[in-house]
CSV table of N, CA and C in Angstrom, one decimal:
chain,number,residue,atom,x,y,z
A,279,MET,N,188.9,145.7,172.1
A,279,MET,CA,190.0,144.4,171.4
A,279,MET,C,189.6,143.2,171.6
A,280,PRO,N,189.3,143.0,170.3
A,280,PRO,CA,188.4,141.3,170.0
A,280,PRO,C,189.0,139.8,170.8
A,281,LYS,N,188.9,139.4,171.4
A,281,LYS,CA,189.4,138.1,171.9
A,281,LYS,C,190.3,137.2,170.4
A,282,THR,N,191.6,136.9,171.0
A,282,THR,CA,192.4,136.2,170.3
A,282,THR,C,193.0,135.5,170.6
A,283,GLU,N,193.3,134.3,170.1
A,283,GLU,CA,194.3,133.5,170.5
A,283,GLU,C,195.3,133.7,171.2
A,284,SER,N,196.4,134.7,170.9
A,284,SER,CA,197.5,135.4,171.6
A,284,SER,C,197.0,136.1,172.6
A,285,THR,N,196.0,136.4,172.6
A,285,THR,CA,195.6,137.1,174.4
A,285,THR,C,195.3,136.2,175.4
A,286,LEU,N,194.2,135.1,175.3
A,286,LEU,CA,194.3,133.8,175.7
A,286,LEU,C,195.6,133.3,176.2
A,287,ASP,N,196.1,133.1,175.2
A,287,ASP,CA,197.8,132.4,175.7
A,287,ASP,C,198.5,133.1,176.4
A,288,ILE,N,198.6,134.6,176.4
A,288,ILE,CA,199.0,135.7,177.4
A,288,ILE,C,198.5,135.2,178.7
A,289,LEU,N,196.9,135.4,178.9
A,289,LEU,CA,196.6,135.3,180.1
A,289,LEU,C,196.8,134.0,180.7
A,290,ALA,N,196.8,132.9,180.3
A,290,ALA,CA,197.2,131.5,180.5
A,290,ALA,C,198.6,131.2,180.9
A,291,ARG,N,199.6,132.1,180.8
A,291,ARG,CA,200.7,131.7,181.4
A,291,ARG,C,201.2,133.2,182.3
A,292,GLU,N,200.4,134.0,182.2
A,292,GLU,CA,200.7,134.9,183.1
A,292,GLU,C,201.1,134.7,184.6
A,293,ASP,N,201.6,135.6,185.0
A,293,ASP,CA,201.9,135.4,186.4
A,293,ASP,C,200.5,135.7,187.4
A,294,SER,N,200.3,134.7,188.4
A,294,SER,CA,198.9,134.5,188.8
A,294,SER,C,198.9,135.8,189.8
A,295,VAL,N,199.5,136.3,190.4
A,295,VAL,CA,199.4,137.2,191.6
A,295,VAL,C,199.0,138.4,190.9
A,296,ARG,N,200.1,138.6,189.4
A,296,ARG,CA,199.6,140.1,188.8
A,296,ARG,C,198.2,139.7,188.0
A,297,LEU,N,198.0,138.9,187.8
A,297,LEU,CA,196.5,138.5,187.2
A,297,LEU,C,195.3,138.9,188.0
A,298,LYS,N,195.6,138.2,189.0
A,298,LYS,CA,194.6,138.4,190.2
A,298,LYS,C,194.1,139.5,190.6
A,299,ALA,N,195.1,140.3,190.4
A,299,ALA,CA,195.3,141.7,191.0
A,299,ALA,C,194.8,142.6,190.4
A,300,PHE,N,194.6,142.4,188.7
A,300,PHE,CA,194.6,143.0,187.6
A,300,PHE,C,193.0,143.1,188.0
A,301,ALA,N,192.9,141.3,187.6
A,301,ALA,CA,191.1,141.2,187.7
A,301,ALA,C,190.4,141.6,188.9
A,302,GLU,N,190.6,142.0,189.7
A,302,GLU,CA,189.9,142.4,190.8
A,302,GLU,C,189.4,144.4,190.6
A,303,THR,N,190.6,144.5,189.8
A,303,THR,CA,190.3,146.1,189.3
A,303,THR,C,188.8,146.2,188.5
A,304,LEU,N,188.5,145.0,187.8
A,304,LEU,CA,187.7,145.0,186.7
A,304,LEU,C,185.9,144.6,187.3
A,305,LEU,N,186.2,144.1,188.4
A,305,LEU,CA,185.1,143.5,189.2
A,305,LEU,C,183.7,144.8,189.2
A,306,PRO,N,184.1,145.8,189.8
A,306,PRO,CA,183.0,146.7,189.9
A,306,PRO,C,182.2,147.3,188.9
A,307,GLU,N,183.1,146.9,187.8
A,307,GLU,CA,182.1,147.9,186.1
A,307,GLU,C,181.4,146.2,185.2
A,308,LEU,N,182.0,145.2,185.8
A,308,LEU,CA,181.5,144.0,185.0
A,308,LEU,C,180.3,143.7,185.7
A,309,GLY,N,180.0,144.2,187.0
A,309,GLY,CA,178.0,143.4,187.0
A,309,GLY,C,178.0,142.3,187.8
A,310,GLU,N,177.0,141.8,187.8
A,310,GLU,CA,176.7,140.2,188.3
A,310,GLU,C,177.2,139.7,187.1
A,311,ILE,N,177.9,138.4,187.6
A,311,ILE,CA,178.2,137.2,186.7
A,311,ILE,C,178.2,136.1,187.4
A,312,GLU,N,177.4,135.5,186.5
A,312,GLU,CA,177.0,134.0,186.8
A,312,GLU,C,178.4,132.7,186.6
A,313,VAL,N,178.6,132.2,187.5
A,313,VAL,CA,179.8,131.2,187.5
A,313,VAL,C,179.2,129.6,186.5
A,314,LEU,N,179.5,129.6,185.6
A,314,LEU,CA,178.7,128.3,184.8
A,314,LEU,C,179.9,126.9,185.0
A,315,LYS,N,181.2,127.4,185.7
A,315,LYS,CA,181.9,126.2,185.7
A,315,LYS,C,183.3,126.5,186.6
A,316,SER,N,183.6,126.0,187.5
A,316,SER,CA,185.1,126.4,188.0
A,316,SER,C,185.4,125.0,188.6
A,317,ARG,N,186.2,124.7,188.1
A,317,ARG,CA,187.0,122.7,188.4
A,317,ARG,C,188.5,122.9,188.1
A,318,THR,N,189.0,121.7,188.4
A,318,THR,CA,190.2,121.4,188.4
A,318,THR,C,189.8,119.9,187.6
A,319,GLY,N,190.8,119.3,186.5
A,319,GLY,CA,190.8,118.2,185.9
A,319,GLY,C,192.0,118.0,185.0
A,320,LEU,N,192.3,116.9,184.4
A,320,LEU,CA,193.0,116.8,183.7
A,320,LEU,C,192.6,116.3,182.0
A,321,VAL,N,193.5,117.4,181.3
A,321,VAL,CA,193.5,117.7,179.7
A,321,VAL,C,194.8,116.1,179.2
A,322,MET,N,194.8,115.9,177.9
A,322,MET,CA,195.4,114.6,177.2
A,322,MET,C,196.4,115.7,176.6
A,323,LEU,N,197.2,115.7,176.6
A,323,LEU,CA,198.5,116.1,176.1
A,323,LEU,C,198.9,115.9,174.5
A,324,PRO,N,198.2,116.3,173.6
A,324,PRO,CA,198.9,115.2,172.7
A,324,PRO,C,200.1,116.5,171.4
A,325,ILE,N,200.8,115.2,170.8
A,325,ILE,CA,202.2,116.0,170.7
A,325,ILE,C,202.1,115.0,169.2
A,326,ARG,N,203.1,115.4,168.1
A,326,ARG,CA,203.0,114.7,166.9
A,326,ARG,C,204.4,114.5,167.0
A,327,ASP,N,204.6,113.1,166.3
A,327,ASP,CA,206.2,112.6,166.2
A,327,ASP,C,206.5,113.0,164.6
A,328,THR,N,207.3,113.7,164.6
A,328,THR,CA,207.8,114.6,163.8
A,328,THR,C,208.4,112.9,162.7
A,329,ALA,N,209.1,112.2,163.3
A,329,ALA,CA,209.5,111.1,162.6
A,329,ALA,C,208.3,110.4,161.4
A,330,GLN,N,207.7,110.1,162.2
A,330,GLN,CA,206.3,109.1,161.6
A,330,GLN,C,205.5,109.9,161.3
A,331,ALA,N,205.3,111.2,161.6
A,331,ALA,CA,203.8,112.1,161.3
A,331,ALA,C,202.8,111.5,161.7
A,332,ILE,N,202.7,110.9,162.8
A,332,ILE,CA,202.0,110.4,163.6
A,332,ILE,C,201.4,111.4,165.3
A,333,ALA,N,199.8,111.7,165.6
A,333,ALA,CA,199.8,111.9,166.9
A,333,ALA,C,199.5,111.1,167.7
A,334,PHE,N,200.3,111.3,168.9
A,334,PHE,CA,199.9,110.7,170.2
A,334,PHE,C,199.5,111.4,171.2
A,335,HIS,N,199.6,110.7,172.5
A,335,HIS,CA,199.2,111.3,174.1
A,335,HIS,C,200.3,111.2,174.4
A,336,LEU,N,200.8,111.9,175.2
A,336,LEU,CA,202.3,112.0,175.7
A,336,LEU,C,201.9,112.0,177.2
A,337,GLY,N,200.9,112.6,177.7
A,337,GLY,CA,200.4,112.0,178.9
A,337,GLY,C,199.0,113.2,179.2
A,338,GLU,N,199.3,113.6,180.4
A,338,GLU,CA,198.3,114.5,181.0
A,338,GLU,C,198.1,115.9,181.6
A,339,VAL,N,197.3,116.7,181.5
A,339,VAL,CA,198.0,117.8,182.0
A,339,VAL,C,197.0,118.4,183.0
A,340,LEU,N,197.3,118.5,184.5
A,340,LEU,CA,196.2,119.3,185.2
A,340,LEU,C,196.1,120.6,185.1
A,341,VAL,N,194.9,120.9,185.0
A,341,VAL,CA,194.5,122.3,184.6
A,341,VAL,C,193.2,122.8,185.5
A,342,SER,N,193.1,124.3,185.6
A,342,SER,CA,192.0,124.6,186.0
A,342,SER,C,191.1,125.7,185.2
A,343,GLU,N,189.7,125.4,185.7
A,343,GLU,CA,189.4,126.4,184.1
A,343,GLU,C,188.0,126.9,185.1
A,344,ALA,N,187.4,127.5,184.2
A,344,ALA,CA,186.8,128.9,184.7
A,344,ALA,C,185.9,129.1,183.6
A,345,HIS,N,184.3,129.1,183.8
A,345,HIS,CA,183.5,129.6,182.3
A,345,HIS,C,182.3,130.6,183.0
A,346,ILE,N,182.2,131.9,182.5
A,346,ILE,CA,181.6,132.3,183.3
A,346,ILE,C,180.6,133.5,182.2
A,347,ARG,N,179.7,133.8,182.6
A,347,ARG,CA,178.7,134.7,181.9
A,347,ARG,C,178.1,135.8,182.7
A,348,SER,N,178.1,136.9,181.6
A,348,SER,CA,177.5,138.0,182.1
A,348,SER,C,176.8,139.0,180.9
A,349,ALA,N,175.3,139.2,181.0
A,349,ALA,CA,174.3,139.8,180.3
A,349,ALA,C,174.8,139.0,178.9
A,350,LYS,N,174.7,137.7,178.9
A,350,LYS,CA,174.8,136.9,177.6
A,350,LYS,C,175.8,136.7,177.2
A,351,VAL,N,176.6,137.1,177.5
A,351,VAL,CA,178.0,137.2,177.0
A,351,VAL,C,179.4,136.2,177.8
A,352,GLU,N,179.5,135.4,177.2
A,352,GLU,CA,180.5,133.9,178.0
A,352,GLU,C,181.9,134.3,177.8
A,353,ALA,N,182.5,134.2,178.7
A,353,ALA,CA,184.0,134.3,178.6
A,353,ALA,C,184.8,132.9,179.7
A,354,TYR,N,186.0,132.8,179.4
A,354,TYR,CA,187.0,131.4,179.5
A,354,TYR,C,188.0,131.6,180.1
A,355,GLY,N,188.4,131.0,180.3
A,355,GLY,CA,189.9,130.5,181.6
A,355,GLY,C,189.8,129.2,181.8
A,356,MET,N,191.5,128.8,181.3
A,356,MET,CA,191.9,127.9,181.4
A,356,MET,C,193.4,128.2,181.7
A,357,ARG,N,194.2,127.6,183.3
A,357,ARG,CA,195.3,127.5,183.1
A,357,ARG,C,196.3,126.2,183.5
A,358,ARG,N,197.1,125.9,183.6
A,358,ARG,CA,197.6,124.9,184.2
A,358,ARG,C,198.0,125.0,185.5
A,359,GLY,N,197.7,123.7,186.3
A,359,GLY,CA,197.7,123.8,187.5
A,359,GLY,C,196.5,123.6,187.8
A,360,ARG,N,196.0,123.8,189.6
A,360,ARG,CA,194.9,123.9,190.1
A,360,ARG,C,194.4,124.7,191.0
A,361,ASP,N,195.1,126.0,190.5
A,361,ASP,CA,194.9,127.8,190.7
A,361,ASP,C,193.5,128.2,190.2
A,362,LEU,N,192.3,127.9,190.9
A,362,LEU,CA,190.8,128.4,190.3
A,362,LEU,C,190.7,129.4,190.6
A,363,GLU,N,191.2,130.2,191.1
A,363,GLU,CA,191.2,131.6,191.6
A,363,GLU,C,191.8,132.2,189.7
A,364,ALA,N,193.2,132.3,189.6
A,364,ALA,CA,193.7,132.6,188.4
A,364,ALA,C,193.1,132.2,187.3
A,365,SER,N,192.6,131.2,187.3
A,365,SER,CA,191.5,130.6,186.1
A,365,SER,C,190.6,131.6,186.1
A,366,MET,N,189.7,131.8,187.2
A,366,MET,CA,188.3,132.9,187.3
A,366,MET,C,188.8,133.9,187.0
A,367,ALA,N,190.2,134.3,187.5
A,367,ALA,CA,190.8,135.9,186.8
A,367,ALA,C,191.0,135.9,185.5
A,368,MET,N,191.6,134.8,184.8
A,368,MET,CA,191.5,135.2,182.9
A,368,MET,C,190.3,134.8,182.5
A,369,ALA,N,189.3,134.2,183.4
A,369,ALA,CA,188.0,134.5,182.5
A,369,ALA,C,187.5,135.7,183.1
A,370,LEU,N,187.6,136.6,184.2
A,370,LEU,CA,187.3,138.2,184.1
A,370,LEU,C,187.8,138.9,183.0
A,371,VAL,N,189.0,138.6,182.8
A,371,VAL,CA,189.9,139.4,182.0
A,371,VAL,C,189.2,139.1,180.5
A,372,ASP,N,189.1,138.3,180.0
A,372,ASP,CA,188.2,137.6,179.2
A,372,ASP,C,186.7,138.6,178.6
A,373,LEU,N,186.4,138.3,179.8
A,373,LEU,CA,184.7,138.8,179.6
A,373,LEU,C,184.8,140.2,179.6
A,374,ALA,N,185.7,141.3,180.1
A,374,ALA,CA,186.2,142.7,180.7
A,374,ALA,C,186.4,142.8,178.5
A,375,LEU,N,187.2,142.1,177.9
A,375,LEU,CA,187.4,142.4,176.9
A,375,LEU,C,186.5,142.4,175.8
A,376,LEU,N,185.6,141.2,176.0
A,376,LEU,CA,184.1,140.9,175.0
A,376,LEU,C,183.1,141.8,175.4
A,377,THR,N,183.3,142.7,176.6
A,377,THR,CA,182.1,143.6,177.0
A,377,THR,C,182.7,144.6,176.7
A,378,GLY,N,183.9,145.2,176.4
A,378,GLY,CA,184.5,146.6,176.6
A,378,GLY,C,184.7,147.4,177.9
A,379,VAL,N,184.9,146.6,178.7
A,379,VAL,CA,185.0,147.2,180.1
A,379,VAL,C,186.6,147.7,180.3
A,380,GLN,N,186.9,148.9,180.3
A,380,GLN,CA,188.2,149.0,180.4
A,380,GLN,C,189.1,148.5,179.4
A,381,THR,N,188.2,148.7,178.0
A,381,THR,CA,189.4,147.9,177.6
A,381,THR,C,190.9,148.8,177.0
A,382,PRO,N,191.0,149.9,177.2
A,382,PRO,CA,192.2,150.4,176.9
A,382,PRO,C,193.4,149.2,178.0
A,383,GLU,N,192.7,149.5,179.6
A,383,GLU,CA,193.7,149.3,180.5
A,383,GLU,C,193.8,147.4,180.3
A,384,CYS,N,192.9,147.1,179.7
A,384,CYS,CA,193.1,145.2,179.5
A,384,CYS,C,193.9,145.5,178.2
A,385,GLU,N,194.3,146.0,177.1
A,385,GLU,CA,195.2,146.0,176.1
A,385,GLU,C,196.4,146.4,176.8
A,386,ALA,N,196.5,147.0,177.3
A,386,ALA,CA,197.9,147.5,177.9
A,386,ALA,C,198.7,146.7,179.0
A,387,PHE,N,197.7,146.3,179.8
A,387,PHE,CA,198.2,144.7,180.7
A,387,PHE,C,198.4,143.8,180.1
A,388,CYS,N,197.8,143.3,179.0
A,388,CYS,CA,198.1,142.2,178.1
A,388,CYS,C,199.5,142.2,177.4
A,389,ALA,N,199.8,143.4,177.2
A,389,ALA,CA,201.1,144.0,176.3
A,389,ALA,C,202.0,143.9,177.1
A,390,ARG,N,201.4,144.7,178.3
A,390,ARG,CA,202.9,144.4,179.0
A,390,ARG,C,203.2,142.8,180.0
A,391,GLU,N,202.2,142.1,179.9
A,391,GLU,CA,202.4,140.7,180.0
A,391,GLU,C,202.9,140.2,179.1
A,392,ALA,N,202.9,140.4,177.7
A,392,ALA,CA,203.6,140.0,176.5
A,392,ALA,C,204.7,139.9,176.6
A,393,GLU,N,205.1,141.2,176.7
A,393,GLU,CA,206.7,141.7,176.8
A,393,GLU,C,207.5,140.7,177.7
A,394,ASP,N,206.9,140.8,178.9
A,394,ASP,CA,207.6,140.0,180.1
A,394,ASP,C,207.7,138.4,179.6
A,395,LEU,N,206.6,138.2,179.2
A,395,LEU,CA,206.6,136.6,178.9
A,395,LEU,C,207.9,136.1,177.6
A,396,GLN,N,207.8,137.3,176.8
A,396,GLN,CA,208.8,137.0,175.7
A,396,GLN,C,210.3,136.9,176.3
A,397,ASN,N,210.5,138.0,177.2
A,397,ASN,CA,211.5,138.0,177.9
A,397,ASN,C,211.8,137.0,178.7
A,398,LYS,N,211.0,136.4,179.4
A,398,LYS,CA,211.1,135.3,180.1
A,398,LYS,C,211.5,134.1,179.0
A,399,ASP,N,211.0,133.6,178.2
A,399,ASP,CA,211.2,133.2,176.9
A,399,ASP,C,212.6,132.9,176.5
A,400,THR,N,213.0,134.2,176.2
A,400,THR,CA,214.3,134.2,175.5
A,400,THR,C,215.6,134.0,176.7
A,401,GLN,N,215.4,134.4,177.8
A,401,GLN,CA,216.3,134.1,178.9
A,401,GLN,C,216.5,132.6,178.5
A,402,THR,N,214.9,131.5,178.9
A,402,THR,CA,215.2,129.9,178.8
A,402,THR,C,215.7,129.5,177.6
A,403,LEU,N,215.5,130.1,176.5
A,403,LEU,CA,216.2,129.6,175.1
A,403,LEU,C,217.6,129.9,175.5
A,404,CYS,N,217.6,131.1,175.4
A,404,CYS,CA,219.7,131.5,176.0
A,404,CYS,C,220.2,130.3,176.7
A,405,ARG,N,219.2,129.9,177.8
A,405,ARG,CA,219.8,129.0,178.8
A,405,ARG,C,220.2,127.3,178.1
A,406,ILE,N,219.0,127.2,177.7
A,406,ILE,CA,219.0,125.8,176.8
A,406,ILE,C,220.1,125.9,175.5
A,407,GLU,N,220.5,127.2,174.8
A,407,GLU,CA,221.7,126.9,173.9
A,407,GLU,C,222.9,127.0,174.5
A,408,ALA,N,222.9,127.4,175.9
A,408,ALA,CA,224.4,127.5,175.9
A,408,ALA,C,224.8,125.8,176.6
A,409,THR,N,223.8,125.2,176.7
A,409,THR,CA,224.3,123.7,176.8
A,409,THR,C,224.1,122.8,175.4
A,410,ARG,N,224.2,122.8,174.5
A,410,ARG,CA,223.8,122.6,173.2
A,410,ARG,C,225.2,122.5,173.0
A,411,VAL,N,225.2,121.2,172.4
A,411,VAL,CA,226.9,120.2,172.2
A,411,VAL,C,226.8,120.2,170.8
A,412,ASP,N,227.4,120.6,170.1
A,412,ASP,CA,227.5,120.3,168.3
A,412,ASP,C,228.4,118.8,168.4
A,413,MET,N,227.7,118.0,167.7
A,413,MET,CA,228.5,116.8,167.4
A,413,MET,C,229.6,116.9,166.6
A,414,GLU,N,229.2,117.5,165.2
A,414,GLU,CA,230.3,117.9,164.4
A,414,GLU,C,232.0,118.1,165.1
A,415,THR,N,231.8,118.4,166.2
A,415,THR,CA,233.1,119.5,166.8
A,415,THR,C,233.7,117.8,167.0
A,416,PHE,N,233.1,116.9,167.8
A,416,PHE,CA,233.9,115.6,168.4
A,416,PHE,C,234.5,114.8,167.2
């Protein structure tokens, strides 16, 4: 499975406990891993004003990131918050996908988590919809 933007989106939002547990299963087959970066920092949160169509920065978001390499293949993980272990786990899954290590297991894991995230998003949207006020009825 080639690395796709949606795969990284899933891993970035995934439950950190499940992500870390899954990444642990990949370590024996990944071989020697060089950690290029493991740090926390702030990134700007850009947003577009739809009324005037101009971009501005809403604020900053604390993130943790991990950049690793194994056998000349580089992988990356970035997650919201300061959990360096979770960003490293994300990078390990990314590395496994890029190198073909346990590909069916990685694909199945990402598919399960994508479904779980979709269910959570649907529940959140339902709760938001329940608070919507139709101004035309006033």
